[in-house]
mmCIF file of C-alpha atoms in Angstrom:
data_model
loop_
_atom_site.group_PDB
_atom_site.id
_atom_site.type_symbol
_atom_site.label_atom_id
_atom_site.label_comp_id
_atom_site.label_asym_id
_atom_site.label_seq_id
_atom_site.Cartn_x
_atom_site.Cartn_y
_atom_site.Cartn_z
ATOM 1 C CA GLN A 286 113.118 99.241 159.866
ATOM 2 C CA LYS A 287 112.271 101.856 158.038
ATOM 3 C CA GLU A 288 108.330 102.072 157.127
ATOM 4 C CA VAL A 289 109.147 102.699 153.269
ATOM 5 C CA GLU A 290 111.979 101.746 151.704
ATOM 6 C CA GLN A 291 112.634 101.744 148.078
ATOM 7 C CA ASP A 292 115.996 100.860 146.274
ATOM 8 C CA PRO A 293 118.125 104.306 145.511
ATOM 9 C CA GLY A 294 119.460 102.620 141.711
ATOM 10 C CA PRO A 295 120.205 104.089 139.706
ATOM 11 C CA LEU A 296 118.154 102.304 137.383
ATOM 12 C CA SER A 297 119.339 102.284 134.156
ATOM 13 C CA VAL A 298 116.972 100.951 131.821
ATOM 14 C CA PRO A 299 116.796 101.084 126.734
ATOM 15 C CA GLU A 300 114.102 102.272 125.915
ATOM 16 C CA GLY A 301 111.357 100.822 125.101
ATOM 17 C CA ALA A 302 111.924 98.953 127.754
ATOM 18 C CA ILE A 303 109.148 97.492 130.585
ATOM 19 C CA VAL A 304 110.905 99.572 134.399
ATOM 20 C CA SER A 305 109.849 97.846 137.349
ATOM 21 C CA LEU A 306 110.340 99.898 140.407
ATOM 22 C CA ASN A 307 109.117 98.374 143.509
ATOM 23 C CA CYS A 308 109.004 99.756 147.294
ATOM 24 C CA THR A 309 108.414 97.859 150.407
ATOM 25 C CA TYR A 310 106.349 98.913 153.604
ATOM 26 C CA SER A 311 106.181 97.957 157.109
ATOM 27 C CA ASN A 312 103.044 98.964 157.984
ATOM 28 C CA SER A 313 100.469 96.742 157.787
ATOM 29 C CA ALA A 314 97.667 99.101 158.432
ATOM 30 C CA PHE A 315 98.703 101.369 156.215
ATOM 31 C CA GLN A 316 95.825 102.457 153.413
ATOM 32 C CA TYR A 317 97.262 103.243 149.851
ATOM 33 C CA PHE A 318 100.060 104.762 148.095
ATOM 34 C CA MET A 319 101.388 106.911 145.282
ATOM 35 C CA TRP A 320 103.845 107.585 143.267
ATOM 36 C CA TYR A 321 105.602 110.340 142.481
ATOM 37 C CA ARG A 322 107.941 111.910 140.158
ATOM 38 C CA GLN A 323 110.574 114.182 140.184
ATOM 39 C CA TYR A 324 113.285 115.070 137.762
ATOM 40 C CA SER A 325 116.085 116.518 138.591
ATOM 41 C CA ARG A 326 115.524 120.450 140.012
ATOM 42 C CA LYS A 327 111.156 120.333 140.273
ATOM 43 C CA GLY A 328 108.964 119.339 142.987
ATOM 44 C CA PRO A 329 107.496 115.996 142.811
ATOM 45 C CA GLU A 330 104.676 115.295 140.798
ATOM 46 C CA LEU A 331 102.059 113.048 141.400
ATOM 47 C CA LEU A 332 101.790 109.769 138.812
ATOM 48 C CA MET A 333 99.383 107.632 140.465
ATOM 49 C CA TYR A 334 97.727 106.538 143.292
ATOM 50 C CA THR A 335 95.619 104.066 145.327
ATOM 51 C CA TYR A 336 93.155 103.000 147.698
ATOM 52 C CA SER A 337 93.462 98.897 147.397
ATOM 53 C CA SER A 338 95.127 96.648 146.720
ATOM 54 C CA GLY A 339 95.247 94.986 142.975
ATOM 55 C CA ASN A 340 96.362 96.516 139.768
ATOM 56 C CA LYS A 341 95.137 100.672 138.346
ATOM 57 C CA GLU A 342 96.850 101.674 135.049
ATOM 58 C CA ASP A 343 96.838 105.013 133.343
ATOM 59 C CA GLY A 344 98.526 105.145 129.885
ATOM 60 C CA ARG A 345 101.105 103.806 130.327
ATOM 61 C CA PHE A 346 101.894 103.075 134.145
ATOM 62 C CA THR A 347 100.505 100.580 135.877
ATOM 63 C CA ALA A 348 100.104 100.400 140.251
ATOM 64 C CA GLN A 349 100.565 97.217 141.902
ATOM 65 C CA VAL A 350 99.545 97.213 145.379
ATOM 66 C CA ASP A 351 99.833 93.374 146.708
ATOM 67 C CA LYS A 352 99.450 94.359 151.282
ATOM 68 C CA SER A 353 100.134 91.113 152.013
ATOM 69 C CA SER A 354 104.135 90.801 150.942
ATOM 70 C CA LYS A 355 103.349 95.313 152.069
ATOM 71 C CA TYR A 356 105.318 94.783 148.340
ATOM 72 C CA ILE A 357 103.745 98.501 146.157
ATOM 73 C CA SER A 358 104.697 98.543 141.717
ATOM 74 C CA LEU A 359 105.491 100.657 139.320
ATOM 75 C CA PHE A 360 105.237 99.254 135.636
ATOM 76 C CA ILE A 361 105.880 102.137 133.476
ATOM 77 C CA ARG A 362 105.553 100.913 129.514
ATOM 78 C CA ASP A 363 107.453 101.791 126.100
ATOM 79 C CA SER A 364 109.755 103.210 127.915
ATOM 80 C CA GLN A 365 110.707 107.027 127.201
ATOM 81 C CA PRO A 366 114.082 108.497 128.303
ATOM 82 C CA SER A 367 112.060 111.509 128.820
ATOM 83 C CA ASP A 368 110.700 108.834 131.688
ATOM 84 C CA SER A 369 114.126 109.690 133.550
ATOM 85 C CA ALA A 370 113.288 110.803 137.076
ATOM 86 C CA THR A 371 113.072 110.414 139.894
ATOM 87 C CA TYR A 372 110.885 108.272 141.358
ATOM 88 C CA LEU A 373 108.662 108.418 145.161
ATOM 89 C CA CYS A 374 106.691 105.660 146.187
ATOM 90 C CA ALA A 375 105.124 107.266 149.658
ATOM 91 C CA THR A 376 101.765 106.694 151.850
ATOM 92 C CA PRO A 377 100.747 108.615 155.128
ATOM 93 C CA ASN A 378 100.977 106.891 158.689
ATOM 94 C CA ARG A 379 98.071 107.133 161.455
ATOM 95 C CA ASP A 380 98.967 110.798 161.962
ATOM 96 C CA ASP A 381 98.565 111.494 158.627
ATOM 97 C CA LYS A 382 102.171 112.405 157.347
ATOM 98 C CA ILE A 383 103.277 111.075 154.490
ATOM 99 C CA ILE A 384 105.894 109.106 154.560
ATOM 100 C CA PHE A 385 108.468 109.010 151.026
ATOM 101 C CA GLY A 386 110.727 106.099 149.868
ATOM 102 C CA LYS A 387 114.078 108.039 149.260
ATOM 103 C CA GLY A 388 113.313 107.726 145.419
ATOM 104 C CA THR A 389 114.914 104.723 142.634
ATOM 105 C CA ARG A 390 117.212 107.356 139.879
ATOM 106 C CA LEU A 391 115.469 106.254 137.074
ATOM 107 C CA HIS A 392 117.485 106.585 133.800
ATOM 108 C CA ILE A 393 116.227 105.398 130.423
ATOM 109 C CA LEU A 394 118.773 104.828 127.769
ATOM 110 C CA PRO A 395 118.564 106.254 124.104
ATOM 111 C CA GLU B 995 94.301 126.137 136.950
ATOM 112 C CA ALA B 996 97.970 127.516 138.301
ATOM 113 C CA GLY B 997 99.701 124.566 140.241
ATOM 114 C CA VAL B 998 101.511 125.031 143.823
ATOM 115 C CA THR B 999 104.370 128.522 143.392
ATOM 116 C CA GLN B 1000 107.387 128.787 146.101
ATOM 117 C CA SER B 1001 109.464 132.003 146.002
ATOM 118 C CA PRO B 1002 112.200 132.841 146.239
ATOM 119 C CA THR B 1003 114.233 130.080 143.470
ATOM 120 C CA HIS B 1004 117.442 129.811 144.679
ATOM 121 C CA LEU B 1005 118.429 131.596 148.132
ATOM 122 C CA ILE B 1006 122.399 132.058 150.185
ATOM 123 C CA LYS B 1007 122.349 132.374 153.802
ATOM 124 C CA THR B 1008 125.881 132.331 155.523
ATOM 125 C CA ARG B 1009 125.974 130.430 159.074
ATOM 126 C CA GLY B 1010 123.156 132.112 161.318
ATOM 127 C CA GLN B 1011 121.123 133.960 159.343
ATOM 128 C CA GLN B 1012 117.429 133.556 159.938
ATOM 129 C CA VAL B 1013 115.216 133.097 156.095
ATOM 130 C CA THR B 1014 112.226 132.584 155.656
ATOM 131 C CA LEU B 1015 109.698 130.296 152.400
ATOM 132 C CA ARG B 1016 107.188 131.525 150.749
ATOM 133 C CA CYS B 1017 104.448 128.708 150.143
ATOM 134 C CA SER B 1018 101.529 129.969 147.475
ATOM 135 C CA PRO B 1019 98.927 126.386 147.312
ATOM 136 C CA ILE B 1020 96.829 126.030 144.786
ATOM 137 C CA SER B 1021 92.900 127.848 144.486
ATOM 138 C CA GLY B 1022 90.862 125.740 147.223
ATOM 139 C CA HIS B 1023 93.566 124.016 149.512
ATOM 140 C CA THR B 1024 93.689 124.412 152.341
ATOM 141 C CA SER B 1025 96.101 123.046 153.534
ATOM 142 C CA VAL B 1026 99.872 123.205 153.297
ATOM 143 C CA TYR B 1027 102.723 120.718 154.284
ATOM 144 C CA TRP B 1028 106.504 121.446 153.996
ATOM 145 C CA TYR B 1029 108.925 119.973 153.140
ATOM 146 C CA GLN B 1030 112.769 119.362 152.867
ATOM 147 C CA GLN B 1031 114.581 117.656 150.261
ATOM 148 C CA ALA B 1032 119.150 116.774 151.345
ATOM 149 C CA LEU B 1033 120.706 114.792 149.645
ATOM 150 C CA GLY B 1034 120.685 111.597 151.062
ATOM 151 C CA LEU B 1035 117.277 111.593 153.195
ATOM 152 C CA GLY B 1036 115.002 112.228 151.010
ATOM 153 C CA LEU B 1037 111.508 114.350 151.866
ATOM 154 C CA GLN B 1038 111.292 114.785 155.376
ATOM 155 C CA PHE B 1039 107.679 115.622 156.802
ATOM 156 C CA LEU B 1040 108.524 119.724 158.942
ATOM 157 C CA LEU B 1041 105.228 121.080 158.813
ATOM 158 C CA TRP B 1042 101.403 120.709 157.938
ATOM 159 C CA TYR B 1043 98.905 123.741 158.396
ATOM 160 C CA ASP B 1044 95.818 123.652 158.179
ATOM 161 C CA GLU B 1045 92.336 126.289 158.276
ATOM 162 C CA GLY B 1046 95.605 128.919 160.192
ATOM 163 C CA GLU B 1047 96.244 126.623 162.388
ATOM 164 C CA GLU B 1048 99.225 123.928 162.805
ATOM 165 C CA ARG B 1049 97.773 120.397 162.858
ATOM 166 C CA ASN B 1050 101.650 118.160 162.629
ATOM 167 C CA ARG B 1051 105.124 119.187 163.525
ATOM 168 C CA GLY B 1052 107.810 116.075 161.962
ATOM 169 C CA ASN B 1053 111.019 115.890 164.374
ATOM 170 C CA PHE B 1054 112.257 118.946 163.691
ATOM 171 C CA PRO B 1055 114.097 121.692 166.200
ATOM 172 C CA PRO B 1056 111.663 124.828 167.178
ATOM 173 C CA ARG B 1057 114.220 127.296 165.209
ATOM 174 C CA PHE B 1058 111.673 125.551 162.452
ATOM 175 C CA SER B 1059 108.838 127.131 162.781
ATOM 176 C CA GLY B 1060 105.728 128.752 159.717
ATOM 177 C CA ARG B 1061 102.586 130.087 159.878
ATOM 178 C CA GLN B 1062 99.785 130.507 157.486
ATOM 179 C CA PHE B 1063 97.312 133.195 156.622
ATOM 180 C CA PRO B 1064 93.900 134.057 155.304
ATOM 181 C CA ASN B 1065 94.594 133.853 152.271
ATOM 182 C CA TYR B 1066 96.390 129.890 152.667
ATOM 183 C CA SER B 1067 99.765 130.800 151.682
ATOM 184 C CA SER B 1068 102.229 129.894 153.989
ATOM 185 C CA GLU B 1069 105.758 131.362 154.877
ATOM 186 C CA LEU B 1070 108.001 128.430 156.905
ATOM 187 C CA ASN B 1071 111.135 130.139 159.014
ATOM 188 C CA VAL B 1072 114.124 128.952 159.454
ATOM 189 C CA ASN B 1073 116.569 131.288 162.493
ATOM 190 C CA ALA B 1074 120.085 130.619 163.444
ATOM 191 C CA LEU B 1075 121.093 128.147 159.584
ATOM 192 C CA GLU B 1076 123.137 125.167 160.007
ATOM 193 C CA LEU B 1077 125.243 123.926 156.597
ATOM 194 C CA GLU B 1078 122.618 120.754 157.273
ATOM 195 C CA ASP B 1079 120.412 123.177 156.515
ATOM 196 C CA SER B 1080 121.211 123.145 152.661
ATOM 197 C CA ALA B 1081 118.059 121.135 151.412
ATOM 198 C CA LEU B 1082 115.489 122.389 148.933
ATOM 199 C CA TYR B 1083 112.836 122.656 150.522
ATOM 200 C CA LEU B 1084 108.945 121.909 148.764
ATOM 201 C CA CYS B 1085 105.505 123.448 150.276
ATOM 202 C CA ALA B 1086 102.786 121.451 148.941
ATOM 203 C CA SER B 1087 99.258 122.113 149.324
ATOM 204 C CA SER B 1088 96.434 119.317 149.429
ATOM 205 C CA SER B 1089 92.143 119.157 149.683
ATOM 206 C CA ASP B 1090 92.826 115.192 149.705
ATOM 207 C CA ALA B 1091 94.758 113.046 150.843
ATOM 208 C CA PRO B 1092 96.922 113.446 147.425
ATOM 209 C CA ARG B 1093 99.084 116.347 148.047
ATOM 210 C CA THR B 1094 100.688 118.708 144.652
ATOM 211 C CA PHE B 1095 104.423 119.716 144.960
ATOM 212 C CA GLY B 1096 105.398 123.566 144.343
ATOM 213 C CA SER B 1097 108.928 123.163 142.461
ATOM 214 C CA GLY B 1098 110.867 124.041 145.850
ATOM 215 C CA THR B 1099 112.946 126.314 147.453
ATOM 216 C CA ARG B 1100 116.232 125.643 146.455
ATOM 217 C CA LEU B 1101 118.854 126.914 150.676
ATOM 218 C CA THR B 1102 121.961 126.741 150.661
ATOM 219 C CA VAL B 1103 123.414 127.894 153.602
ATOM 220 C CA VAL B 1104 127.555 128.685 153.425
#
């Protein structure tokens, strides 16, 4: 089982919709989680990170962690065409290597 | 504040050649990480340097090597290039766990 799994998509949603992006992880020892956004031909950009279960909100973005089910989510409200990108979830393992999901490609349709 | 800068942005090499990629971290960041992002494989951890020392290494052959200089900038060297080395090579720096990425060097091996 891969340490972090993520549906590659693509996920296409209409502008203004709520987007839900999800990852599962295998190791209950993972302590904190990150979401990165990567535009084409660019490096990943850190969007949010959270250390605990529950929700963390930043503008239109909400990160949610459910440690009991080893499930992390990123919600985007009022989605915009500029949100079209690949979204990667990530978590450091015990060797402090950041383990990335393969990313979900998101298309926001105008 | 300047972000993580990488050079060159693009590079084309032939099989068997050697290549050197460069990275300048964000001012004040002492850790530099190198990742390979090949099509379909996601972000793969290569190397981690901190305070001039190699701290950790991913599952890559020894022909992938690097170093970190006293000013915390870093080089990634790849010897005996193979076609499958074609990828986006990303450098990231941090002073804490979340990494900040550069825009990467796109290496094409022909």
